[in-house]
Tab-separated table of C-alpha atoms in Angstrom:
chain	number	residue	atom	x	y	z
A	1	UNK	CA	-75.466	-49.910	-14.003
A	2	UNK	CA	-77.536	-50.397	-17.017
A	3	UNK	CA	-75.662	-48.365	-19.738
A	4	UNK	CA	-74.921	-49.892	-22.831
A	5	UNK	CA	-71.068	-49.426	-24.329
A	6	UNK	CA	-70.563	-50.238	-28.119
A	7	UNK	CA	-67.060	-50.277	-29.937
A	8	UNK	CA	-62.830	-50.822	-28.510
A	9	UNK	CA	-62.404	-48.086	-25.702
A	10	UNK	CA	-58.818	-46.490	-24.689
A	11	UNK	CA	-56.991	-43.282	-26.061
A	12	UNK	CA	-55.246	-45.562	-28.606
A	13	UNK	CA	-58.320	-46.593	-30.825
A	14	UNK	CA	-59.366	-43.334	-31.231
A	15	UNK	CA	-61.852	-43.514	-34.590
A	16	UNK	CA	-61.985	-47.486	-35.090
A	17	UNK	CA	-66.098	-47.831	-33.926
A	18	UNK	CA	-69.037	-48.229	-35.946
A	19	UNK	CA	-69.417	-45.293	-38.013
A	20	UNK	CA	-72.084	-42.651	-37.073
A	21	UNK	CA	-74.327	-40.541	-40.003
A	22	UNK	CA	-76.531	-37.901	-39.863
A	23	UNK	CA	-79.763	-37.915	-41.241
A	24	UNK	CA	-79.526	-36.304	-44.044
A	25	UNK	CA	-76.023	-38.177	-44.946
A	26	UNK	CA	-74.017	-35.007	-44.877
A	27	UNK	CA	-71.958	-35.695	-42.313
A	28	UNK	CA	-70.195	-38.475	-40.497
A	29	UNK	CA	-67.835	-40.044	-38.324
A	30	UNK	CA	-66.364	-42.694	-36.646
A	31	UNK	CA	-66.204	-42.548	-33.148
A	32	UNK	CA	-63.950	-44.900	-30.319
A	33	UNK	CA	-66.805	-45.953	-28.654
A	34	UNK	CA	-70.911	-45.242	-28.022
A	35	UNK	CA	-72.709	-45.172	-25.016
A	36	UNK	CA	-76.047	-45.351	-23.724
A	37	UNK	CA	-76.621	-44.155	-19.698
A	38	UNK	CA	-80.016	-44.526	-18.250
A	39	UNK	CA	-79.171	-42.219	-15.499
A	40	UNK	CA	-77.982	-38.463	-15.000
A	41	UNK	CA	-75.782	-40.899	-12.472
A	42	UNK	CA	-74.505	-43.093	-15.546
A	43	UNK	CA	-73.628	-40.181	-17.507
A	44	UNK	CA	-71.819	-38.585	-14.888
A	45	UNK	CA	-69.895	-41.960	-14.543
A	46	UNK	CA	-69.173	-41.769	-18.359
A	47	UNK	CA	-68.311	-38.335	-18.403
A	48	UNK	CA	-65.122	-39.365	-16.239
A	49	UNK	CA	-64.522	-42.299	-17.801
A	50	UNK	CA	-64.226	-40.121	-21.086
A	51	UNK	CA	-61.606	-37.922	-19.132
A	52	UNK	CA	-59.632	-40.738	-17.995
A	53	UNK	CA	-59.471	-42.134	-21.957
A	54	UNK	CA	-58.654	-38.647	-22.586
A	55	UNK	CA	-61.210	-38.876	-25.006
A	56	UNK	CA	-63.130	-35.814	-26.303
A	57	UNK	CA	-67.542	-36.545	-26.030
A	58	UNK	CA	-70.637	-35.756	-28.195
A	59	UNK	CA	-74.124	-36.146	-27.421
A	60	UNK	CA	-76.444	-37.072	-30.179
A	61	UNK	CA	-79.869	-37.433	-30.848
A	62	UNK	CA	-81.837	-38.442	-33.690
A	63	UNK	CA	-79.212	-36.547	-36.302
A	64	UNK	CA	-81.272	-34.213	-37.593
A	65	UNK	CA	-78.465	-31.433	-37.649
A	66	UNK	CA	-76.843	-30.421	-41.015
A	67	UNK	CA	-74.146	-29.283	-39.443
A	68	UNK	CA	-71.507	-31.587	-37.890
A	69	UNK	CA	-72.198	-30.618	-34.359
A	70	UNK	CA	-72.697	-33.729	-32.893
A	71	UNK	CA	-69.650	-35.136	-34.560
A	72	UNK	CA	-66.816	-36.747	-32.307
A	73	UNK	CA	-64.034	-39.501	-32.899
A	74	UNK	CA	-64.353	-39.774	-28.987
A	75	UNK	CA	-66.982	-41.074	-27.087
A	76	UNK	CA	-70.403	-40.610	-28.623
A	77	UNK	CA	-73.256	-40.463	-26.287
A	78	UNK	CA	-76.676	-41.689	-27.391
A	79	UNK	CA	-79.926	-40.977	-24.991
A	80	UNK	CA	-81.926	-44.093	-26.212
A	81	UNK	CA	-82.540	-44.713	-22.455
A	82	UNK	CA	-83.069	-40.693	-20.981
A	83	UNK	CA	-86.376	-41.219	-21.916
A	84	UNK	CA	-89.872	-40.503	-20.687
A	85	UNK	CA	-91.872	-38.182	-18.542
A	86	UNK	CA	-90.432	-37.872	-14.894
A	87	UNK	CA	-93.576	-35.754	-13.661
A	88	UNK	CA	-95.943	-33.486	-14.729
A	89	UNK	CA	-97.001	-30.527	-12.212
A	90	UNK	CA	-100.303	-29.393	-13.120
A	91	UNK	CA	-99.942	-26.312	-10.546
A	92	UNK	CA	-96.846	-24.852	-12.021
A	93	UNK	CA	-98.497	-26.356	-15.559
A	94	UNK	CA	-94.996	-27.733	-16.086
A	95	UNK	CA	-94.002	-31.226	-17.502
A	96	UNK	CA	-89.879	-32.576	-16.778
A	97	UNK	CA	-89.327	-34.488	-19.480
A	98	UNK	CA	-85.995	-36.959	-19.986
A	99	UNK	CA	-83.684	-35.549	-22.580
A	100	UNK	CA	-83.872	-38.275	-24.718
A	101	UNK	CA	-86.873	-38.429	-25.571
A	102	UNK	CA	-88.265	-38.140	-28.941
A	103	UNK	CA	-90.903	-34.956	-29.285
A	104	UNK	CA	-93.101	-36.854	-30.907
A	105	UNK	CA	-93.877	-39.029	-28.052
A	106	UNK	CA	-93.632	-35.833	-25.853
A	107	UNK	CA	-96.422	-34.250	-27.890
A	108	UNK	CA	-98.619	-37.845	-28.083
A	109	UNK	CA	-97.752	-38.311	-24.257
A	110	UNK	CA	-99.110	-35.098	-23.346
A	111	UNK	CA	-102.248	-34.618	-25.407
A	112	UNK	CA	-103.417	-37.963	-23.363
A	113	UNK	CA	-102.942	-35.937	-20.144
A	114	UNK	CA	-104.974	-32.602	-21.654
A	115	UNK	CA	-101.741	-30.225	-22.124
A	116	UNK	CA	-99.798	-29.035	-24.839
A	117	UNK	CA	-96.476	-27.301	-26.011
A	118	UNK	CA	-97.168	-23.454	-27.050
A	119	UNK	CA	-95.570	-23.773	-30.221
A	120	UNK	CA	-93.430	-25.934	-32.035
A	121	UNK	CA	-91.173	-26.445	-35.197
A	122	UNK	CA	-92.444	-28.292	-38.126
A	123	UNK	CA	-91.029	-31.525	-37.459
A	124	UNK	CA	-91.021	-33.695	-34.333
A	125	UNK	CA	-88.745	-36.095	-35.236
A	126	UNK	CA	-85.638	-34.731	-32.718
A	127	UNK	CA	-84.957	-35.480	-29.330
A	128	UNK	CA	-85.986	-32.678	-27.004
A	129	UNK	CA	-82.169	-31.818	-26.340
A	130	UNK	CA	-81.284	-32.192	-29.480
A	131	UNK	CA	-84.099	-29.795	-30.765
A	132	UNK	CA	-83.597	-27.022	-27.634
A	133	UNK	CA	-80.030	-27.512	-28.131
A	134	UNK	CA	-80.032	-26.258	-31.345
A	135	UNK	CA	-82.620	-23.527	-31.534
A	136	UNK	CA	-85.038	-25.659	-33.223
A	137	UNK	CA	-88.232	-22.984	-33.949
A	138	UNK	CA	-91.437	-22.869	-34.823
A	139	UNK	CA	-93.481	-19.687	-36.403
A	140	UNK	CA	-95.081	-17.370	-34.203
A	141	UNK	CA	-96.044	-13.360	-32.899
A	142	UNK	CA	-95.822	-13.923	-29.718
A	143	UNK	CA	-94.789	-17.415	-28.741
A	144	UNK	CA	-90.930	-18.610	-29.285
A	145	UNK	CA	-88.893	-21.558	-29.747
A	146	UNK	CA	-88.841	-24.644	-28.159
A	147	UNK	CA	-85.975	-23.860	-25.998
A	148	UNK	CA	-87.800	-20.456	-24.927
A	149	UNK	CA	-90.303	-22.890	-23.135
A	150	UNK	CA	-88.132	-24.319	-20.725
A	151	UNK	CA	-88.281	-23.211	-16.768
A	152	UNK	CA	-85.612	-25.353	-15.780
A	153	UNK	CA	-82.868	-28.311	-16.995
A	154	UNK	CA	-80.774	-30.664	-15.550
A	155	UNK	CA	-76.653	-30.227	-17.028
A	156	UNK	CA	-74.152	-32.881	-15.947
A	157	UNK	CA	-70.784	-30.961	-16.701
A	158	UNK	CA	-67.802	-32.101	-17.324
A	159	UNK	CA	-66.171	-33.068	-13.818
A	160	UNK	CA	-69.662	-34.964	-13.465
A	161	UNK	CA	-71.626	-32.368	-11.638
A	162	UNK	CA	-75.437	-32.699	-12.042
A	163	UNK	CA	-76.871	-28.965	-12.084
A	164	UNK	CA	-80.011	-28.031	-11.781
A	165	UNK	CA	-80.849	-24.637	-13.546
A	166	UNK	CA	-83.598	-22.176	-13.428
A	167	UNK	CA	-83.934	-18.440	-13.071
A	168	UNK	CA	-83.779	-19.098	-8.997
A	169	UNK	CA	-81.169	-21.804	-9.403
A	170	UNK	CA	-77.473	-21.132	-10.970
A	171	UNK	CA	-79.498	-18.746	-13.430
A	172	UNK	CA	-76.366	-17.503	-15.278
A	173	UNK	CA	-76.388	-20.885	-16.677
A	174	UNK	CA	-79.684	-21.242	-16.993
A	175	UNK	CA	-79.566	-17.908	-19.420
A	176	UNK	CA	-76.916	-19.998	-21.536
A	177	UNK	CA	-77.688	-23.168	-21.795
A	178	UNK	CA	-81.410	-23.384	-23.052
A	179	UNK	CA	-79.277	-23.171	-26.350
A	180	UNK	CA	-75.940	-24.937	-25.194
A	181	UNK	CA	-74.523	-26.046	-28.574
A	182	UNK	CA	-73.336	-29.178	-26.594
A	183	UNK	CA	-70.928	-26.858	-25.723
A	184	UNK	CA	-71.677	-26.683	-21.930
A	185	UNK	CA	-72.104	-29.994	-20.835
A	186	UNK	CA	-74.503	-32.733	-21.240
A	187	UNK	CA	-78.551	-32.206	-21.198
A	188	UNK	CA	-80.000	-35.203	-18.825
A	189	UNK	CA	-83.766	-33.086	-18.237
A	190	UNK	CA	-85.836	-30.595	-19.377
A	191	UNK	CA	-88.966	-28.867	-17.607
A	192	UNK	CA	-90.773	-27.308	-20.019
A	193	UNK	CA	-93.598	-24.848	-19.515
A	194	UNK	CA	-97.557	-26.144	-20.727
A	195	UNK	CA	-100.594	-25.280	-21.109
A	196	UNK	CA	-103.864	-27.036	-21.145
A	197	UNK	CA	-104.312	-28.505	-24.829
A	198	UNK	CA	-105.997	-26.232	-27.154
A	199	UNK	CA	-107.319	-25.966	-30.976
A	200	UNK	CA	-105.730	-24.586	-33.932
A	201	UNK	CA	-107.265	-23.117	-36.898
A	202	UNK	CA	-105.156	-23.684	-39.918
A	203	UNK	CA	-105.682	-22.052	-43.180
A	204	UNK	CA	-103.529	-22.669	-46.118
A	205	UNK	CA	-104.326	-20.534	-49.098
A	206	UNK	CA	-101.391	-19.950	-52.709
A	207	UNK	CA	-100.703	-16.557	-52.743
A	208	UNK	CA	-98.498	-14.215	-55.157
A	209	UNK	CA	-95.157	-14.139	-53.945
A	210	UNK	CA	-95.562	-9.560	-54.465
A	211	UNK	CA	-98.618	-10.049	-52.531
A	212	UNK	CA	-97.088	-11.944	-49.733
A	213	UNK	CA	-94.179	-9.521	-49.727
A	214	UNK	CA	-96.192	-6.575	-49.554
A	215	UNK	CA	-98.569	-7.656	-46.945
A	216	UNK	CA	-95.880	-9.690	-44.826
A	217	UNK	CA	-95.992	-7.228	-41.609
A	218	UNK	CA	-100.015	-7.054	-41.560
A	219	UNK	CA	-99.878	-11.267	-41.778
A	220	UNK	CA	-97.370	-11.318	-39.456
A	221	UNK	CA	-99.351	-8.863	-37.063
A	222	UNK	CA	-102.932	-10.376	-37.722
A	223	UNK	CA	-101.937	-14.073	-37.255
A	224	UNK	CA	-100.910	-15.913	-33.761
A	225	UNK	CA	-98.588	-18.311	-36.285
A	226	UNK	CA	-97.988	-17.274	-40.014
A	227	UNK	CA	-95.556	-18.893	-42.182
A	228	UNK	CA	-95.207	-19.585	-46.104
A	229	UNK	CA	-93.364	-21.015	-48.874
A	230	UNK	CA	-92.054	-19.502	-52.499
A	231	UNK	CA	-91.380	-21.620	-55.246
A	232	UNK	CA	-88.491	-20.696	-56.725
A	233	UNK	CA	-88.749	-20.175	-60.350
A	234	UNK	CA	-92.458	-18.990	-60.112
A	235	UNK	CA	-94.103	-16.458	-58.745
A	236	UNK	CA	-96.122	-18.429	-56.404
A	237	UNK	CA	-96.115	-18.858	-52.573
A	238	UNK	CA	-98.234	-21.181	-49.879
A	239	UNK	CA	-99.227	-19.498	-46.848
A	240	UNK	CA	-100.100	-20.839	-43.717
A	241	UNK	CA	-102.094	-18.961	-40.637
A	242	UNK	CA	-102.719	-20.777	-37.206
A	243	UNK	CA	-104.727	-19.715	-35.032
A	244	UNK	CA	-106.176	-20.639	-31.810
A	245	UNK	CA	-109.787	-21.522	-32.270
A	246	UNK	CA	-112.799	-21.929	-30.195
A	247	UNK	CA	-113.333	-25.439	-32.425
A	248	UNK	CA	-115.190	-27.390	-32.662
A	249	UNK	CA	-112.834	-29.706	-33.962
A	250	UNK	CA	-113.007	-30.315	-37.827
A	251	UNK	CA	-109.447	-32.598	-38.605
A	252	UNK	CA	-108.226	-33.245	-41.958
A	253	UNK	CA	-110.298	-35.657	-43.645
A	254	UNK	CA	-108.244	-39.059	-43.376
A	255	UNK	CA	-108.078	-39.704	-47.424
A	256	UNK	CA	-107.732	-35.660	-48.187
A	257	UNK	CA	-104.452	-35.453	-45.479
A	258	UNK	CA	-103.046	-38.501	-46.868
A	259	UNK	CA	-103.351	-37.457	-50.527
A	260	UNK	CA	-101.636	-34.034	-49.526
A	261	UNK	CA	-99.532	-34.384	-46.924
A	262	UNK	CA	-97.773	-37.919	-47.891
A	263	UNK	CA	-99.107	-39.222	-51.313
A	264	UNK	CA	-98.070	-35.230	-52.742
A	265	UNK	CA	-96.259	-33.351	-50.493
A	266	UNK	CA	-93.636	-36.926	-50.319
A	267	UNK	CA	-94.221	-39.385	-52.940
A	268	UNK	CA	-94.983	-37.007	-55.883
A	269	UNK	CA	-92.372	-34.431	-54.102
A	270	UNK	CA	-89.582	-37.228	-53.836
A	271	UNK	CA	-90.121	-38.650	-57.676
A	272	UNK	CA	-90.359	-34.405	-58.452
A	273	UNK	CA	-86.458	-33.938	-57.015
A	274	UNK	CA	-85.602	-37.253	-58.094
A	275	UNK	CA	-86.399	-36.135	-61.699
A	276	UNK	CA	-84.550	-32.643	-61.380
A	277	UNK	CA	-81.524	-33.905	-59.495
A	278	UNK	CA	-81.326	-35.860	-62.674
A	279	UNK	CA	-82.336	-33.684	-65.295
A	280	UNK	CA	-81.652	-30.077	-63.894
A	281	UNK	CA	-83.304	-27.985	-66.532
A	282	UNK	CA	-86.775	-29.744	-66.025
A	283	UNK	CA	-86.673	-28.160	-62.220
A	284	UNK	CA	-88.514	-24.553	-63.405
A	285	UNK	CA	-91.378	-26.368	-65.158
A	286	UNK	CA	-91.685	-28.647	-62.633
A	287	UNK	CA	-91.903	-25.951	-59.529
A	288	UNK	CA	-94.577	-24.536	-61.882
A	289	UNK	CA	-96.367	-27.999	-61.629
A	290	UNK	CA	-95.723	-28.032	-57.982
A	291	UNK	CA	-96.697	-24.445	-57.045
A	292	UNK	CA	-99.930	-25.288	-58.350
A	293	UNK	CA	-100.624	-28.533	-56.677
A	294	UNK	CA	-101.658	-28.016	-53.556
A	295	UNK	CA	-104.943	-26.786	-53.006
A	296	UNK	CA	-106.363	-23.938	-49.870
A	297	UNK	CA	-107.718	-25.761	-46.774
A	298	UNK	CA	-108.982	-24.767	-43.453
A	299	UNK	CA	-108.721	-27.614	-41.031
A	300	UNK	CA	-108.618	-27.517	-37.186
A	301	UNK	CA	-106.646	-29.979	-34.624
A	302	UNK	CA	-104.503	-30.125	-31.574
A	303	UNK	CA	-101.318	-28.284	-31.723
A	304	UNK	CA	-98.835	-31.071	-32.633
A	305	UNK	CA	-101.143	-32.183	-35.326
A	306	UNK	CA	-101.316	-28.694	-37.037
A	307	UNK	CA	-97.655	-27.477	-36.394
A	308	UNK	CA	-96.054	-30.396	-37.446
A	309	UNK	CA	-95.769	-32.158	-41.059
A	310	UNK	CA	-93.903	-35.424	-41.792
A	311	UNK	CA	-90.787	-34.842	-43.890
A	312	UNK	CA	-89.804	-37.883	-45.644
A	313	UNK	CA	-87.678	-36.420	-48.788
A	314	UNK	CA	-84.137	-36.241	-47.307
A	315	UNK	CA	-82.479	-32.399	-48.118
A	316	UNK	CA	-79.601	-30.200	-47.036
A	317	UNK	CA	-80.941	-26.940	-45.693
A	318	UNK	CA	-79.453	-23.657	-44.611
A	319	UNK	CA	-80.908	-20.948	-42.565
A	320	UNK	CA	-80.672	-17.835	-41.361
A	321	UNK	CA	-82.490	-15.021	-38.795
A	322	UNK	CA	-83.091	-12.163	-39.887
A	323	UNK	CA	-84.046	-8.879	-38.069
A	324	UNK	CA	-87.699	-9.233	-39.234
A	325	UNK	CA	-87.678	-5.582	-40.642
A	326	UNK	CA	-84.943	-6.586	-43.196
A	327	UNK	CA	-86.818	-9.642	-44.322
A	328	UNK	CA	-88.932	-8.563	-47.656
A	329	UNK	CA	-85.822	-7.032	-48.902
A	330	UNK	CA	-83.704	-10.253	-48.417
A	331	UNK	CA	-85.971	-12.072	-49.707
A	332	UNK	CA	-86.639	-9.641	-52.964
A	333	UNK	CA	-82.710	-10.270	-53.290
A	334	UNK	CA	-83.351	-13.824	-52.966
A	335	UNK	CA	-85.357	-14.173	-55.754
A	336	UNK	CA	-83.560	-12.226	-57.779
A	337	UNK	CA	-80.464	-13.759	-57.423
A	338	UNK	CA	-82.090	-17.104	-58.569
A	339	UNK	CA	-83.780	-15.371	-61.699
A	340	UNK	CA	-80.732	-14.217	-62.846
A	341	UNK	CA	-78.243	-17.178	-62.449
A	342	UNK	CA	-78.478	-20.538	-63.984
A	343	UNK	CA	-78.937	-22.241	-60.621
A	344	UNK	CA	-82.277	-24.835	-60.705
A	345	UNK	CA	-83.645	-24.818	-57.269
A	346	UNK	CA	-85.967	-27.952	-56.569
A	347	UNK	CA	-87.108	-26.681	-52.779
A	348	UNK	CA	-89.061	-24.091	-51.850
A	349	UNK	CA	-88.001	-21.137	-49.745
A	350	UNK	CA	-89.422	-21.589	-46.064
A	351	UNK	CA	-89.899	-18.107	-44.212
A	352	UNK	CA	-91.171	-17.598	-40.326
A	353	UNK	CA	-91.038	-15.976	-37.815
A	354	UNK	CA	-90.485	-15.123	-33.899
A	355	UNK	CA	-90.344	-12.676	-31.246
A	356	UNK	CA	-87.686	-11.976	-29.208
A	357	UNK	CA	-86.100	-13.742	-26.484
A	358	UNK	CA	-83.924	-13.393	-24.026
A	359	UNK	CA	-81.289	-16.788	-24.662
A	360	UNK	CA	-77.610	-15.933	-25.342
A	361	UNK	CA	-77.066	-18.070	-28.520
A	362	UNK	CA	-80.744	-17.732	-29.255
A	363	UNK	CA	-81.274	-16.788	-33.312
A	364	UNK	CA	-83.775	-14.430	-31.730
A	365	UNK	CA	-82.283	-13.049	-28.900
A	366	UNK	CA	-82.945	-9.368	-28.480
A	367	UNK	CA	-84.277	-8.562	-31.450
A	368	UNK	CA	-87.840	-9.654	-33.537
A	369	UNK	CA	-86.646	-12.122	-36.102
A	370	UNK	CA	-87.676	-13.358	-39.032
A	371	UNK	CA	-86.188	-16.802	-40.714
A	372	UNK	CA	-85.324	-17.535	-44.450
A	373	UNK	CA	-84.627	-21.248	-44.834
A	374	UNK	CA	-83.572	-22.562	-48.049
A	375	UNK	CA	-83.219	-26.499	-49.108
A	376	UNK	CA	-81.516	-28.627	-51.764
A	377	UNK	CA	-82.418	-32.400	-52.222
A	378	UNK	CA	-80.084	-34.633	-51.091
A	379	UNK	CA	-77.293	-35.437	-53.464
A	380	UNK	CA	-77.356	-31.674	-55.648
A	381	UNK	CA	-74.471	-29.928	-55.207
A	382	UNK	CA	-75.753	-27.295	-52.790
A	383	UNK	CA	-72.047	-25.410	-52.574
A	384	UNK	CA	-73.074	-22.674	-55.342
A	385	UNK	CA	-76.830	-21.458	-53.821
A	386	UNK	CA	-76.025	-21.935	-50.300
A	387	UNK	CA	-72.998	-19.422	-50.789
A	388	UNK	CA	-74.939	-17.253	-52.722
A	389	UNK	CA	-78.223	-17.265	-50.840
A	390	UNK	CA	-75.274	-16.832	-47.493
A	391	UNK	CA	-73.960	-13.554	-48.930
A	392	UNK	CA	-77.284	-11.945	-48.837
A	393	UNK	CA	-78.309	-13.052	-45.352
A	394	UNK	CA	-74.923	-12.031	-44.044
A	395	UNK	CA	-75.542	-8.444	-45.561
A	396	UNK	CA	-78.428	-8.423	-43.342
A	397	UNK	CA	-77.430	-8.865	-40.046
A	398	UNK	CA	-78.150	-12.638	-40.175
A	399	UNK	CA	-77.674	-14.881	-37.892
A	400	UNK	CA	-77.496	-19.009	-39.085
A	401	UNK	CA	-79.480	-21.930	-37.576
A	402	UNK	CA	-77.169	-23.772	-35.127
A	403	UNK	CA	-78.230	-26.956	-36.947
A	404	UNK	CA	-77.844	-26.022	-40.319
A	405	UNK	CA	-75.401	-25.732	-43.310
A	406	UNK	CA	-73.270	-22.361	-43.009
A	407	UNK	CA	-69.594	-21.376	-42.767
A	408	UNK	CA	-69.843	-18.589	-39.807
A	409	UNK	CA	-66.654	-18.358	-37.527
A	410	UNK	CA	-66.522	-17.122	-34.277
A	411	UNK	CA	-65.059	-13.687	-35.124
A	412	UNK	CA	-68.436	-13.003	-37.401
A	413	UNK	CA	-70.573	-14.583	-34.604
A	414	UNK	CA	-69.062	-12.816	-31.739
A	415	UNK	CA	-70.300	-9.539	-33.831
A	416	UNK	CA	-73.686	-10.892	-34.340
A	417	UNK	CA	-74.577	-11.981	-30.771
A	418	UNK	CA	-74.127	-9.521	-27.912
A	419	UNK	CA	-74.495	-11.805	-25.682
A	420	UNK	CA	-71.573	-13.749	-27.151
A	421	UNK	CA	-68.619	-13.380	-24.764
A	422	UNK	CA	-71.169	-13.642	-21.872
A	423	UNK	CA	-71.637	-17.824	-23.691
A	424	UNK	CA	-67.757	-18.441	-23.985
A	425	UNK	CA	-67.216	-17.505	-20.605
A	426	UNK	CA	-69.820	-19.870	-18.880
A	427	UNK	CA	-67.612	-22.276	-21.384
A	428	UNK	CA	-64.463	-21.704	-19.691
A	429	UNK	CA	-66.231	-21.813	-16.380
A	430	UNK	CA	-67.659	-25.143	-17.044
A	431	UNK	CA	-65.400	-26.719	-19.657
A	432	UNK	CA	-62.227	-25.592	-19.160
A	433	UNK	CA	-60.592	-28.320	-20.757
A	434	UNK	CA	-62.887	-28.791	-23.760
A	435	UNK	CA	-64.370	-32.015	-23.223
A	436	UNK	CA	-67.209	-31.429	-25.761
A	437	UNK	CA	-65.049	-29.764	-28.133
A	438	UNK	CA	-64.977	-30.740	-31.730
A	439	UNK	CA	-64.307	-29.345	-35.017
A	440	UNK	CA	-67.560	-27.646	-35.820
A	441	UNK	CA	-67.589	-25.838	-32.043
A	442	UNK	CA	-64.131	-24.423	-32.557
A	443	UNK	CA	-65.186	-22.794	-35.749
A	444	UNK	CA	-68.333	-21.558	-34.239
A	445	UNK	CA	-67.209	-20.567	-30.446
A	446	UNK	CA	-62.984	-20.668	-30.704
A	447	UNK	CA	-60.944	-22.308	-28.868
């Protein structure tokens, strides 16, 4: 056996390990003891351990959730060793990836073999459970999230079965737990569908945010991937349009990407927030400043490198799904909630989108969605916009991030989600006890 164990273990030293935080230092907690199993074997072998402790156990990854869904003063699982590539099938086109493992080395792994992801969010940070897990999404018309790419995973539950799960193989499962909330049992692999690599087109271009608004369905429509940004207190917007390209290649010029992408968009962003966090009326004149700063480009890469940014100023962020018909309105309401309150918003307002799929917890399941994403450096009370900003999305039919700030219940969620009851009773099937219960799951699923 080659897991690691970290911390006093037994049901009386319940919340005396190291302490655990999540990235963006929201939330934390102290669990009895963390583990790391190299095996689906290992963590079946900790699973039962945990249930002989009568301890309760969380998986986490690289803590990139908001919300505290990874939090446990049980046993705390950490994949540091589920990592890797177990085989790639190049007749299916699929690739079975350890859970573990970061999707930044997915993406780097696989662009040395030729093959790519569809789509993607804009951050590769997460683990590939902890991003499919959670609904973690890109942009796109036709192509969904992450987790809508997988064809099959491996689940160790929590009497220490290891199942494998497909469409042919336990698929009521399968339908489930591509988005499992943690809530199922344990992700030890994911097989996720690819395609030979390909080249993006990007164009970024400012736009007026009553342009954007009006032409939203016709960029949606004419773009593979669209996406943009408004600056709150300014009319201005960023908009970004992928598309798959022909090429030839034509990456961002070393020195230009640098000077946008890490010297702007997170040096002169971070000492930007820094400044309003610390002197809240200066935040309108300097989202003017900001709006303006970043010039249009047209560049064109492999996926990972046009999908993904590097995010290195540390935020709270809420989100929510939106039928995609309801979104200019919402976002109309949006703005002018901000105009007329005396709330100074630093971030700007982050707005995708996605087909439908067919996941039971998916933010997009059954219905064409459109997201609204709003952020708050780290450290500014977030409690008044968030709530605010909430009470609009809720009016439409929204549905939050898994990973994100919100303060959903179960009785709201059950009403948003057809597919709801269909989730809690694969829970009672499979965790009947509530191994992988914890605070945040019994507000969000019951108990």
């Amino acid at each position: 056996m080659s897991t690691r164990t970290a911390g006093p273990t037994g049901p009386g030293s319940a919340g005396t390990g190291s302490p655990w935080r999540n990235w963006a230092g929201n939330v934390a907690s102290r669990p009895v003891r963390e583990v790391s199993p190299a095996s689906a074997e290992e963590l079946a072998a900790e699973l039962r351990r945990a249930v002989r402790d009568g301890l309760r156990v969380k998986t986490v990854g690289t803590g990139h959730s908001f919300t505290s869904i990874a939090a446990t003063d049980g046993v705390l699982i950490r994949p540091d060793l589920l990592t890797g590539i177990r085989r790639i099938d190049r007749e299916a086109m699929t690739v079975t990836v350890e859970s573990g493992t970061p999707l930044k080395r997915l993406n780097v792994a696989l662009a040395r073999e030729g093959l790519s992801l569809t789509n993607m969010g804009d951050i590769m940070e997460q683990t590939v459970a902890g991003a499919t897990s959670t609904g973690t999404h890109g942009t796109g018309r036709d192509s969904a999230s992450i987790a809508a790419q997988i064809r099959a995973l491996e689940l160790v539950t929590a009497d220490g079965t290891v199942l494998t799960c497909s469409e042919k193989e336990n698929p009521e499962v399968f339908a489930a737990a591509r988005i499992g909330l943690g809530a199922l049992g344990v992700v030890s692999a994911i097989t996720f569908a690819v395609e030979p690599v390909f080249l993006l087109t990007a164009r970024e271009e400012p736009m007026r945010f009553d342009r954007v608004i009006a032409e939203f369905d016709e960029l949606h429509a004419e773009n593979e991937h669209f996406e943009f940004y408004w600056f709150p207190h300014t009319d201005n917007c960023n908009t970004k349009r992928n598309n798959r390209s022909a090429g030839p290649a034509a990456p961002l010029p070393r020195l230009g990407g640098w000077f946008e992408d890490e010297f702007l968009s997170n040096g002169v962003f971070q000492a930007a927030c820094s400044l309003g966090r610390a002197v809240p009326p200066a935040i309108p004149a300097i989202a003017r400043i900001s709006s303006r700063a970043l010039s249009a480009r047209t560049y064109t890469d492999i996926p990972y490198k046009v999908f993904t940014s590097p995010r290195r100023v540390r935020f709270l962020e809420m989100e929510y799904a939106l039928p995609r018909e309801a979104a200019t309105a919402a976002l109309r309401e949006l703005k002018a909630m901000v105009e007329g309150s005396p709330l100074k918003v630093s971030f700007p307002v982050e707005v995708r989108t996605a087909p439908a799929d067919d996941i039971a917890l998916s933010t997009a399941s059954g219905r064409e969605t459109a997201y609204i994403a709003v952020h708050l450096y780290r450290g500014t009370p977030h409690r008044g916009y968030f709530t605010a900003v909430e009470r609009i999305m809720t009016a439409h039919g929204g549905r939050p991030h898994w990973g994100k700030v919100h303060t959903r219940d179960a009785a709201y969620l059950a009403e948003a989600y057809p597919r709801f009851a269909e989730f809690t009773a694969l829970r009672d099937r499979l965790d009947p006890d509530r191994l992988f219960a914890n605070d945040y799951l019994r507000r969000v699923l019951g108990d």
